[in-house]
Amino acid sequence: MKKWRVTAAGLCIGLAAISLYGCQNAGESTTAAEETAAEAGSEEKTDGSDQESQEPMTMRVATWNVDSKAHPDIKKMSEIIKENGVEIMGFQEIDVNNTRNDYDMVQDFVNDDYPYVHFAKGRDFANGGFGVGVTSQYELKEVSSIPIESTGSKATKVLERTVFEKDGREIAFYVTHTSWENTDLRRRQFAEIIERVKMEPTEYKIMVADWNADQSLYEYTMFEDGFHIANGKDGKWLDTFNGTDDSMKVLTVDNIITTKNIRITDVGTVHSDMADHDMLWADLEFLDQAEGEPASDNRALGQEVTASSTKEGSDPYMLNDYDMDTCWTAAEVGEQSVVLELDRVYDGSQAEIYWGDGKPESCTVEVSTDGSTYREAAVTETEDHTEAALDGEVKFIRLDVNGSQPVQIRELQVFDDFIVPESVPEENLLENGDMEAEDGWEFADITVPAEDGADQPAASYEFGYGEDAHGGSRAAVITKTGKEAAGDGVIRQTISIEPNKRYQLSFWHKTDTLDSASFTYEINQKDKDGNTISTHLAKLNDNLNMSREYREFDYNFITSPYAVSADIVLHVVAGEGSLYLDDVAVREVIPTEAVFVEADKAELEVGETGKVTAQILPGSANDLTFHWTSSDESVITVAEDGTVTAVGEGSAYARYENSGDLTAESSVLITVK
């Protein structure tokens, strides 16, 4: 095992001098919808010299969840974007050539004002694509998309990255759409995104997203240490979701987040009837130096906290919200406990506990990887805080305190590095994954009863093995008869898994007449008592585009701290026809976090050759298999060794992309003259 950290040269992120939240009560939000956004003015800056300072570079960016299920008018949306002076926008919930919206929505954003677009597929959906994208006034010099961890979500998610240039400054623009299902998953995603952006070699970085942070304003605190946050600037929160959802506690789900060498000068929304989200925009000013210095990677920010008792008006998240002026306060005197759960396992270094007026008379710190078996950490008292040595692997930190007055904690900070293994076992955890034997798999035909007494026929299923295989001599075949009939044809196997690990389910599939809605795959993690771990249950339907030729499908998942086994279940639930499955595997993997592609020559002449190279982080990642392609072979061709040959005039991307359905790519633009 090794600790992995990448510090890119020129990375400039800092610590805010004033907390975003200040003394604002947790959960407060301010609604503001503005029909148009005013042009941002620029501040005069002085550097203390007699020389006249230059005007700073400014830009307006935006984010918009366009709600494809509502069949939005993309051309009208483009007009709204132009009217409001947006220079580059990230959008979420975009359909591309699927049965819900049978056209390329991304290309519909292309016009004379916004000639550049990019789409990052989050998942197969409805026999097409669904994901996030960018529409831009500026040419996209680099584009990439890498999946983000989505265990427990109803849909897989992706982080899109584009790089463009304005006035001689290169800017990395990230777009994503994180999960709504539970805050545990969302915190894992936030932490993963922060780490990826820190790897970014480009100096200026912007993140836009529907973050789905709908349970508390405190969800954004994970970004406070190293970034500026637009929605929430100066304590002003803008509701961007204009639909109805009783599960949402706050509606401030959309946000624009920048590194601290970018100053956010103004923020607003644009309301329309185009979607169930309002467009959120921000005016940015690009600085020559960052505003402040970052802390040393405080891992506790925004992580899960539980307390044995909490005083009314207080909140456990006040003890890891980056704000020293707010305290978590226990509701009672005497023995109390606080448990911090980190998003993943770290190589423990140190925890620091800053007390309020209610400093305890005693404090014990214990750490754990599974949340049940703890070991005590050595504690040292300093003048203004308590330090605990976190030796070894850590995911849970428990404080047991005792005092004659209610204990107060101003801030709990944790400093350590998450662990990336140098290698993992390569064996398949499934028995008979290649379908060459008879053992391992259970076949089941589950008849779904008719609803409300309706005369609904039951489907019939046949299970077996056929010779039309991807590899070897045969494949498993599930055949459903009765197109409108109800039923569930299942192939199932239970495997042993380890907690706090990352695995990949992969298989090869083909069909004759089934479609995307016909198939569901399920990974049901269970604890030692056989109970389903609901926060990590993956059950995804309409996520697999079928074809008549074998295609590879991959899905990465993380295991719960309490997981000991998992049911791997593949369902045929609709349509009529046969599903062929072969080379099914579950293996431990090291996920790819980022891929950066570089060309030795950005411009070539016809007939000239160049070279492209790719850097994968971490270097031990093994979940994706990449190969080189060209976005337009009439302009360039790209050999497997990265040799680029200029064929004809124009511009095209040299693309390094994954071979399977788990969409991942990183591309660099090459111009041929």
XYZ file of C-alpha atoms in Angstrom:
673
model
C 0.000 0.000 0.000
C 1.137 3.545 -0.590
C -0.017 7.070 0.058
C -0.742 8.940 -3.121
C -0.727 12.668 -3.611
C -0.255 14.755 -6.720
C 0.653 18.418 -6.314
C 0.538 20.086 -9.713
C 2.980 22.907 -10.373
C 1.164 26.188 -10.360
C -1.769 24.851 -8.354
C -2.930 27.836 -6.361
C -5.738 27.327 -3.885
C -6.138 29.113 -0.626
C -7.874 29.589 2.661
C -10.701 32.098 2.966
C -10.154 34.818 5.535
C -13.854 34.899 6.412
C -16.079 31.845 6.767
C -18.814 31.460 4.183
C -21.322 30.782 6.915
C -20.156 33.204 9.627
C -22.769 33.130 12.387
C -25.624 32.270 10.042
C -27.922 29.568 11.358
C -27.558 26.231 9.627
C -30.315 25.578 7.120
C -31.175 29.225 6.328
C -31.496 30.127 2.663
C -32.517 33.211 0.712
C -34.548 32.858 -2.489
C -33.641 35.154 -5.396
C -34.708 34.773 -9.015
C -33.637 37.444 -11.461
C -34.995 37.703 -14.999
C -31.783 39.205 -16.374
C -28.256 39.538 -15.044
C -26.486 42.909 -14.998
C -23.099 43.261 -16.577
C -20.376 43.037 -13.967
C -18.151 46.048 -13.356
C -14.461 45.689 -12.711
C -12.710 46.889 -9.574
C -9.667 49.092 -9.819
C -6.708 47.320 -8.223
C -3.544 48.759 -6.838
C -0.326 46.971 -5.991
C 1.219 49.700 -3.852
C 3.386 51.046 -6.690
C 3.073 54.272 -8.702
C 2.339 52.292 -11.860
C -1.223 52.202 -13.102
C -2.705 48.741 -12.619
C -4.158 46.852 -15.549
C -7.809 45.983 -15.855
C -8.336 42.435 -14.536
C -9.613 39.735 -16.860
C -13.275 39.007 -16.194
C -15.704 36.358 -17.352
C -19.309 35.287 -16.840
C -19.926 31.545 -16.460
C -23.102 29.612 -15.740
C -24.577 26.241 -14.868
C -28.015 24.929 -15.796
C -29.822 21.637 -15.250
C -31.858 21.562 -18.456
C -34.220 18.742 -17.338
C -34.359 16.625 -20.490
C -37.431 14.742 -19.341
C -39.375 17.967 -19.895
C -38.292 17.996 -23.573
C -36.630 21.423 -23.324
C -36.313 23.952 -26.130
C -32.516 24.008 -26.507
C -32.522 26.817 -29.069
C -34.556 29.032 -26.726
C -32.174 28.151 -23.901
C -29.255 29.217 -26.105
C -30.948 32.588 -26.601
C -31.290 33.006 -22.824
C -27.619 32.130 -22.359
C -26.600 34.766 -24.942
C -28.960 37.432 -23.578
C -27.321 37.079 -20.178
C -23.770 37.417 -21.418
C -22.622 33.901 -20.481
C -19.293 32.974 -22.082
C -19.171 29.295 -21.127
C -21.883 27.159 -19.542
C -22.059 23.689 -18.081
C -25.338 21.832 -18.348
C -26.731 18.715 -16.695
C -29.419 16.154 -17.605
C -28.833 16.202 -21.333
C -30.149 13.502 -23.699
C -28.262 12.380 -26.787
C -30.041 10.256 -29.415
C -32.180 8.217 -27.038
C -35.833 7.232 -27.233
C -36.888 10.031 -24.864
C -35.312 12.768 -27.000
C -34.300 11.295 -30.322
C -31.717 13.888 -31.380
C -28.346 15.210 -30.246
C -29.216 17.942 -27.736
C -25.559 18.903 -27.385
C -25.227 19.769 -31.069
C -28.412 21.854 -30.802
C -26.458 24.209 -28.521
C -24.059 24.973 -31.384
C -24.583 28.362 -33.045
C -22.549 31.338 -34.258
C -22.186 32.676 -30.701
C -21.369 29.310 -29.095
C -19.597 27.202 -31.728
C -17.924 24.775 -29.307
C -19.611 21.996 -27.339
C -18.649 18.780 -25.587
C -20.774 15.958 -24.150
C -19.748 13.612 -21.336
C -21.944 10.541 -21.055
C -22.839 9.653 -17.491
C -24.584 6.451 -18.543
C -26.340 4.569 -21.268
C -30.024 5.470 -21.109
C -33.108 4.695 -23.196
C -31.054 3.258 -26.076
C -28.853 6.339 -26.191
C -26.843 8.639 -23.935
C -27.504 10.843 -20.912
C -25.062 13.094 -19.101
C -23.522 16.551 -18.809
C -21.944 18.967 -21.247
C -20.425 22.327 -22.125
C -21.369 25.082 -24.553
C -18.661 27.688 -25.068
C -17.585 30.786 -26.962
C -14.002 29.549 -26.672
C -12.371 26.675 -28.494
C -11.913 23.648 -26.238
C -8.227 22.747 -26.350
C -8.621 19.680 -24.117
C -11.699 17.630 -23.218
C -12.097 14.646 -20.938
C -14.631 12.695 -18.906
C -13.972 10.204 -16.113
C -16.680 8.397 -14.068
C -17.076 9.321 -10.407
C -17.982 6.845 -7.680
C -21.758 6.311 -7.698
C -22.452 3.340 -5.414
C -26.014 3.589 -4.109
C -27.157 5.929 -6.863
C -29.896 5.243 -9.373
C -27.573 6.470 -12.125
C -23.831 6.522 -12.716
C -22.157 9.956 -12.700
C -19.253 11.528 -14.550
C -16.835 14.448 -14.132
C -16.291 16.388 -17.362
C -13.196 18.543 -17.886
C -12.512 21.039 -20.646
C -9.618 23.474 -21.042
C -9.865 26.733 -22.985
C -7.965 29.992 -23.247
C -9.030 33.608 -22.797
C -6.664 36.570 -23.057
C -3.620 34.346 -22.691
C -4.880 32.540 -19.563
C -5.663 28.822 -19.644
C -8.730 27.805 -17.657
C -9.926 24.323 -16.688
C -13.729 24.097 -16.592
C -15.304 21.130 -14.800
C -18.949 20.033 -15.052
C -20.702 17.337 -13.054
C -24.018 16.252 -11.564
C -23.706 14.512 -8.216
C -26.182 12.087 -6.686
C -29.366 12.871 -4.770
C -29.981 9.517 -3.088
C -28.043 9.991 0.160
C -25.612 12.447 1.716
C -23.001 9.741 2.429
C -22.597 9.124 -1.299
C -22.598 12.827 -2.091
C -19.805 13.495 0.407
C -17.734 10.717 -1.143
C -18.301 12.287 -4.550
C -17.407 15.788 -3.302
C -14.167 14.491 -1.783
C -13.273 12.636 -4.985
C -13.948 15.692 -7.141
C -11.833 17.919 -4.889
C -8.915 15.493 -5.170
C -9.206 15.358 -8.951
C -9.298 19.125 -9.309
C -6.201 19.382 -7.118
C -4.389 17.183 -9.654
C -5.225 19.659 -12.407
C -2.058 21.263 -13.873
C -3.950 24.273 -15.280
C -3.658 27.298 -12.987
C -7.267 28.546 -13.036
C -10.031 26.071 -12.212
C -13.825 26.366 -12.209
C -16.383 23.731 -11.174
C -20.083 24.021 -12.062
C -22.732 21.477 -11.147
C -26.108 20.502 -9.933
C -24.526 19.321 -6.692
C -27.858 18.024 -5.321
C -26.838 19.409 -1.910
C -30.471 19.510 -0.829
C -30.277 18.532 2.850
C -28.170 21.301 4.381
C -26.119 24.341 3.426
C -23.307 22.669 5.363
C -22.811 20.224 2.517
C -20.756 22.869 0.686
C -18.299 23.287 3.560
C -16.066 20.595 2.082
C -15.019 23.161 -0.543
C -14.360 26.093 1.769
C -10.721 25.393 2.536
C -9.456 25.601 -1.020
C -12.145 27.307 -3.091
C -14.485 30.269 -3.509
C -18.203 29.395 -3.597
C -20.675 31.474 -5.658
C -24.053 30.381 -4.299
C -23.755 31.476 -0.671
C -21.416 34.386 -1.380
C -21.627 36.954 1.443
C -24.260 34.771 3.130
C -26.743 35.158 0.268
C -28.234 31.851 -0.853
C -30.169 31.509 -4.108
C -32.785 28.813 -4.582
C -32.148 27.298 -8.006
C -34.592 24.377 -7.945
C -38.038 25.670 -8.847
C -39.856 22.346 -8.832
C -41.567 20.493 -5.977
C -39.809 17.825 -3.909
C -40.785 17.232 -0.282
C -37.535 15.357 0.402
C -35.471 18.501 -0.168
C -34.658 20.623 2.896
C -32.892 23.397 0.948
C -33.206 24.305 -2.727
C -29.695 25.722 -3.200
C -28.583 22.729 -5.225
C -26.716 24.454 -8.075
C -23.364 26.122 -7.508
C -20.246 27.521 -9.166
C -16.967 26.905 -7.324
C -13.563 28.325 -8.226
C -9.986 28.152 -7.032
C -8.987 31.164 -4.960
C -7.015 32.814 -7.716
C -10.454 33.620 -9.179
C -12.572 36.191 -7.348
C -16.355 35.864 -7.545
C -17.730 39.397 -7.903
C -21.439 38.822 -8.550
C -23.910 35.945 -8.592
C -27.475 35.621 -9.854
C -30.139 33.382 -11.320
C -32.288 33.544 -14.427
C -35.777 32.131 -14.088
C -37.600 30.610 -17.037
C -40.161 27.930 -17.790
C -37.539 25.934 -19.696
C -36.641 23.521 -16.861
C -37.210 22.746 -13.190
C -33.916 24.522 -12.374
C -33.036 28.167 -12.838
C -29.787 29.011 -14.563
C -27.136 30.142 -12.051
C -24.462 32.569 -13.273
C -21.380 34.104 -11.697
C -19.107 36.957 -12.685
C -15.442 36.117 -12.172
C -12.261 38.159 -11.893
C -8.972 36.395 -12.561
C -6.163 37.258 -10.152
C -2.408 37.023 -10.477
C -2.195 35.621 -6.932
C -4.544 33.520 -4.852
C -6.452 35.061 -1.987
C -5.008 33.204 1.004
C -3.246 29.935 1.625
C -4.877 26.520 2.047
C -4.858 24.481 5.199
C -3.043 21.138 5.024
C -5.846 19.052 3.541
C -8.287 18.941 6.432
C -10.195 15.741 5.627
C -12.952 16.345 8.184
C -14.684 19.114 6.219
C -18.309 18.234 5.557
C -17.944 14.591 6.560
C -20.591 12.582 8.424
C -20.870 13.451 12.128
C -23.095 11.914 14.785
C -23.310 12.955 18.439
C -24.931 11.326 21.452
C -26.732 14.596 22.245
C -26.870 18.054 20.691
C -28.204 21.277 22.182
C -31.208 22.795 20.430
C -30.027 25.329 17.865
C -26.696 23.567 17.493
C -25.708 20.992 14.866
C -22.976 18.296 14.818
C -21.743 19.694 11.484
C -20.736 22.879 13.299
C -17.678 21.004 14.553
C -16.323 20.318 11.064
C -17.643 23.252 9.039
C -14.386 25.214 8.734
C -15.842 27.970 10.933
C -14.077 28.451 14.271
C -16.753 30.914 15.404
C -19.543 28.333 15.522
C -19.495 25.544 18.084
C -21.225 22.249 18.405
C -22.651 22.062 21.917
C -23.797 18.927 23.721
C -27.308 18.987 25.150
C -26.280 17.371 28.428
C -23.438 17.268 30.912
C -21.500 14.121 31.728
C -20.378 11.476 29.262
C -20.887 12.303 25.572
C -19.610 10.816 22.330
C -18.971 12.243 18.862
C -18.215 10.031 15.838
C -16.736 11.372 12.598
C -16.995 9.062 9.565
C -14.587 9.881 6.746
C -15.502 9.276 3.124
C -12.856 6.560 2.687
C -9.993 4.881 4.526
C -6.991 7.125 5.160
C -3.466 6.620 6.370
C -3.891 8.338 9.720
C -1.620 11.167 10.736
C -3.162 13.599 13.209
C -6.478 14.927 14.508
C -6.806 18.321 16.167
C -9.730 19.215 18.429
C -10.387 22.894 19.158
C -12.629 23.377 22.167
C -15.130 26.095 22.902
C -15.901 27.456 26.373
C -17.100 24.010 27.414
C -13.776 22.181 27.372
C -14.202 18.641 28.755
C -12.504 17.424 31.899
C -11.483 14.258 30.042
C -11.263 13.195 26.403
C -10.487 9.827 24.828
C -9.901 9.501 21.077
C -10.344 6.150 19.311
C -10.107 5.199 15.630
C -11.536 2.411 13.504
C -11.784 1.211 9.915
C -15.131 -0.604 10.247
C -17.019 1.455 12.838
C -17.213 -1.404 15.338
C -13.678 -2.300 16.426
C -11.777 0.718 17.778
C -8.240 1.326 19.007
C -7.198 4.165 21.287
C -5.069 7.030 19.945
C -2.402 8.848 21.952
C -3.555 12.321 23.027
C -1.439 15.435 23.659
C -2.737 18.649 25.218
C -1.497 21.962 23.770
C -2.237 25.527 24.792
C -5.372 25.929 22.684
C -6.334 22.469 21.450
C -5.972 18.702 21.814
C -3.941 16.614 19.368
C -4.438 12.904 18.695
C -1.928 10.719 16.852
C -3.760 8.651 14.221
C -1.363 5.796 13.554
C -2.474 3.314 10.890
C -5.614 3.097 8.784
C -8.542 5.320 9.793
C -12.146 5.752 8.635
C -13.971 6.451 11.916
C -12.819 8.764 14.719
C -14.692 8.685 18.023
C -14.357 11.232 20.798
C -15.568 10.200 24.258
C -15.727 13.284 26.469
C -16.868 14.017 30.015
C -17.461 17.328 31.743
C -19.440 19.085 34.438
C -20.783 21.503 31.827
C -22.004 20.791 28.262
C -18.977 20.171 26.036
C -18.340 22.535 23.128
C -16.205 21.774 20.055
C -15.249 24.644 17.782
C -13.625 22.433 15.152
C -12.417 18.867 14.628
C -9.724 18.688 11.951
C -8.144 15.565 10.486
C -4.916 15.536 8.475
C -3.881 12.449 6.519
C -3.639 10.940 3.046
C -6.060 8.488 1.527
C -4.608 5.153 0.593
C -4.134 3.902 -2.954
C -2.739 0.374 -3.246
C 0.162 -0.313 -5.555
C -1.654 -3.411 -6.788
C -4.717 -5.538 -6.026
C -5.584 -9.234 -6.530
C -6.687 -9.984 -10.087
C -8.833 -13.059 -9.505
C -12.513 -13.143 -10.433
C -14.692 -13.448 -7.309
C -17.485 -15.090 -9.328
C -17.576 -18.824 -9.921
C -18.032 -19.875 -13.558
C -17.907 -16.301 -14.782
C -16.814 -17.554 -18.195
C -19.970 -19.734 -18.390
C -17.951 -22.796 -19.383
C -19.167 -24.959 -16.458
C -22.508 -25.652 -14.776
C -21.709 -24.413 -11.270
C -22.001 -21.041 -9.595
C -25.072 -19.391 -11.059
C -28.653 -19.620 -9.834
C -31.375 -19.093 -12.417
C -34.801 -17.944 -11.245
C -38.105 -17.043 -12.883
C -40.049 -14.583 -10.737
C -43.635 -14.002 -11.847
C -44.906 -10.528 -11.010
C -48.563 -10.573 -9.887
C -50.981 -8.416 -11.818
C -51.744 -5.030 -10.261
C -55.259 -4.189 -9.032
C -56.611 -7.457 -10.270
C -55.966 -6.584 -13.913
C -55.816 -9.414 -16.408
C -52.065 -9.188 -16.964
C -50.368 -12.256 -18.432
C -47.238 -13.641 -16.800
C -44.042 -13.881 -18.794
C -42.309 -17.172 -19.448
C -38.525 -17.564 -19.289
C -36.009 -20.079 -20.514
C -32.493 -20.349 -19.088
C -29.511 -22.164 -20.461
C -26.245 -21.912 -22.334
C -25.683 -21.194 -26.015
C -22.713 -21.605 -28.337
C -22.773 -17.974 -29.512
C -20.138 -16.866 -26.979
C -17.851 -13.906 -26.591
C -15.034 -16.085 -25.319
C -14.707 -19.835 -24.953
C -17.366 -22.201 -26.212
C -20.596 -20.914 -24.676
C -22.529 -18.070 -23.005
C -25.479 -17.899 -20.606
C -28.792 -17.123 -22.323
C -31.991 -15.732 -20.767
C -34.977 -15.772 -23.137
C -38.223 -13.946 -22.311
C -41.490 -14.714 -24.078
C -44.410 -12.297 -23.886
C -43.493 -8.743 -24.799
C -46.135 -7.096 -22.619
C -46.117 -9.827 -19.981
C -44.900 -9.200 -16.414
C -42.029 -11.155 -14.940
C -38.382 -11.210 -13.934
C -35.793 -13.599 -15.317
C -32.808 -13.629 -12.969
C -29.263 -14.958 -12.979
C -27.746 -14.614 -9.508
C -24.616 -15.394 -7.500
C -23.443 -14.439 -3.983
C -19.803 -13.541 -3.385
C -17.682 -12.664 -0.368
C -16.325 -9.108 -0.353
C -14.176 -6.995 1.943
C -15.260 -3.681 3.478
C -13.899 -0.316 2.307
C -12.734 -1.724 -1.029
C -13.325 -0.753 -4.645
C -14.558 -3.376 -7.080
C -15.726 -3.580 -10.673
C -18.549 -5.644 -12.134
C -17.897 -6.345 -15.809
C -19.556 -8.543 -18.416
C -20.014 -8.961 -22.145
C -23.558 -8.877 -23.514
C -25.591 -8.980 -26.720
C -29.233 -9.463 -27.696
C -31.507 -10.112 -30.634
C -34.568 -7.944 -29.912
C -34.296 -6.650 -26.332
C -33.602 -2.969 -25.632
C -32.228 -0.721 -22.895
C -35.373 -0.898 -20.738
C -35.268 -4.713 -20.717
C -32.287 -5.061 -18.403
C -31.516 -4.353 -14.736
C -28.322 -5.100 -12.864
C -28.095 -5.227 -9.077
C -25.312 -5.344 -6.484
C -26.845 -5.946 -3.077
C -24.258 -5.593 -0.303
C -25.027 -7.305 3.006
C -23.673 -7.115 6.534
C -22.661 -10.042 8.759
C -26.308 -10.613 9.726
C -27.425 -10.810 6.109
C -29.125 -7.406 6.096
C -29.081 -5.264 2.964
C -26.941 -2.130 3.345
C -29.349 0.348 1.785
C -26.857 3.218 1.382
C -24.705 1.053 -0.919
C -27.413 -0.811 -2.827
C -26.896 -0.528 -6.581
C -29.970 -1.432 -8.619
C -29.888 0.225 -12.021
C -32.333 -0.224 -14.857
C -32.390 1.264 -18.362
C -28.611 1.703 -18.025
C -27.432 -0.756 -20.660
C -27.808 -0.100 -24.384
C -28.243 -3.403 -26.169
C -26.719 -4.420 -29.500
C -26.598 -7.430 -31.808
C -22.837 -7.642 -31.344
C -21.072 -8.306 -28.048
C -20.321 -5.180 -26.015
C -18.320 -4.854 -22.810
C -19.981 -3.283 -19.776
C -18.218 -2.100 -16.589
C -19.531 -0.706 -13.316
C -17.314 0.399 -10.421
C -18.581 0.261 -6.845
C -17.266 0.802 -3.332
C -18.062 -1.485 -0.409
C -19.563 -0.372 2.879
C -17.490 -0.523 6.088
C -19.946 -3.218 7.215
C -20.116 -5.321 4.027
C -19.168 -9.014 4.090
C -21.044 -10.325 1.021
C -22.844 -9.171 -2.096
C -25.538 -10.616 -4.320
C -24.711 -10.058 -8.003
C -28.018 -10.145 -9.884
C -28.701 -9.635 -13.607
C -32.374 -9.279 -14.594
C -34.419 -9.415 -17.788
C -37.615 -7.568 -16.895
C -39.272 -6.335 -20.091
C -39.539 -6.817 -23.836
C -39.276 -10.098 -25.683
C -36.145 -11.852 -26.837
C -32.827 -13.277 -25.605
C -29.998 -11.796 -23.564
C -26.541 -13.369 -23.954
C -24.077 -12.938 -21.051
C -20.451 -14.022 -21.033
C -17.168 -13.393 -19.228
C -18.900 -11.979 -16.147
C -16.457 -10.885 -13.445
C -16.212 -9.034 -10.154
C -12.663 -7.973 -9.365
C -11.027 -5.576 -6.955
C -9.756 -2.550 -8.874
C -7.829 0.669 -8.434
C -10.044 3.322 -10.061
C -8.767 5.858 -12.537
C -9.057 9.345 -11.042
C -7.715 11.474 -13.900
C -6.193 11.199 -17.367
C -4.190 14.051 -18.893
C -3.264 13.928 -22.588
C -0.506 16.098 -24.072
C 0.626 16.673 -27.672
C 4.209 17.536 -28.493
C 2.869 19.703 -31.343
C -0.524 21.410 -31.213
C -0.188 22.382 -34.887
C 0.964 20.206 -37.789
C 1.312 20.574 -41.508
C -0.239 18.042 -43.868
C 2.007 14.969 -43.975
C 3.812 15.871 -40.764
C 3.789 13.585 -37.716
C 3.691 14.303 -34.010
C 3.283 12.442 -30.750
C 0.608 12.344 -28.043
C 1.139 10.906 -24.574
C -1.216 10.144 -21.705
C -0.709 10.286 -17.950
C -3.092 8.188 -15.840
C -3.489 8.975 -12.140
C -2.916 7.065 -10.003
C -0.249 5.164 -11.895
C -1.505 1.872 -10.442
C -5.086 2.329 -11.781
C -6.372 -0.792 -13.535
C -10.127 -0.391 -14.006
C -10.073 0.989 -17.557
C -8.442 -0.160 -20.792
C -7.505 2.760 -23.051
C -6.701 3.037 -26.726
C -5.968 5.912 -29.132
C -8.499 7.155 -31.686
C -9.068 10.251 -33.825
C -12.248 12.330 -33.755
C -11.829 12.945 -37.500
C -9.542 10.688 -39.531
C -9.766 13.035 -42.526
C -7.719 15.476 -40.420
C -5.473 13.238 -38.275
C -4.898 9.568 -37.606
C -3.557 8.290 -34.297
C -1.639 5.030 -33.982
C -1.695 2.890 -30.835
C 1.764 4.155 -29.880
C 0.468 7.752 -29.928
C 1.947 8.744 -33.296
C -0.221 11.420 -34.930
C -0.207 11.806 -38.700
C -1.642 14.961 -40.279
C -3.910 13.961 -43.176
C -5.855 17.083 -44.151
C -6.490 20.661 -43.078
C -8.752 21.263 -40.101
C -8.904 20.524 -36.376
C -9.490 17.194 -34.642
C -8.962 15.578 -31.267
C -6.431 12.883 -30.536
C -8.515 10.856 -28.112
C -7.443 8.367 -25.444
C -10.591 6.444 -24.562
C -11.788 3.407 -22.664
C -12.701 0.311 -24.647
C -15.821 -0.582 -22.598
C -19.183 1.024 -21.890
C -17.809 2.803 -18.812
C -17.270 6.079 -20.638
C -13.872 7.611 -20.057
C -11.824 9.717 -22.432
C -9.174 12.408 -22.537
C -8.465 14.321 -25.727
C -6.228 17.101 -26.993
C -7.002 19.343 -29.976
C -4.599 19.281 -32.929
C -4.836 21.707 -35.840
C -3.557 20.805 -39.305
C -2.666 23.627 -41.698
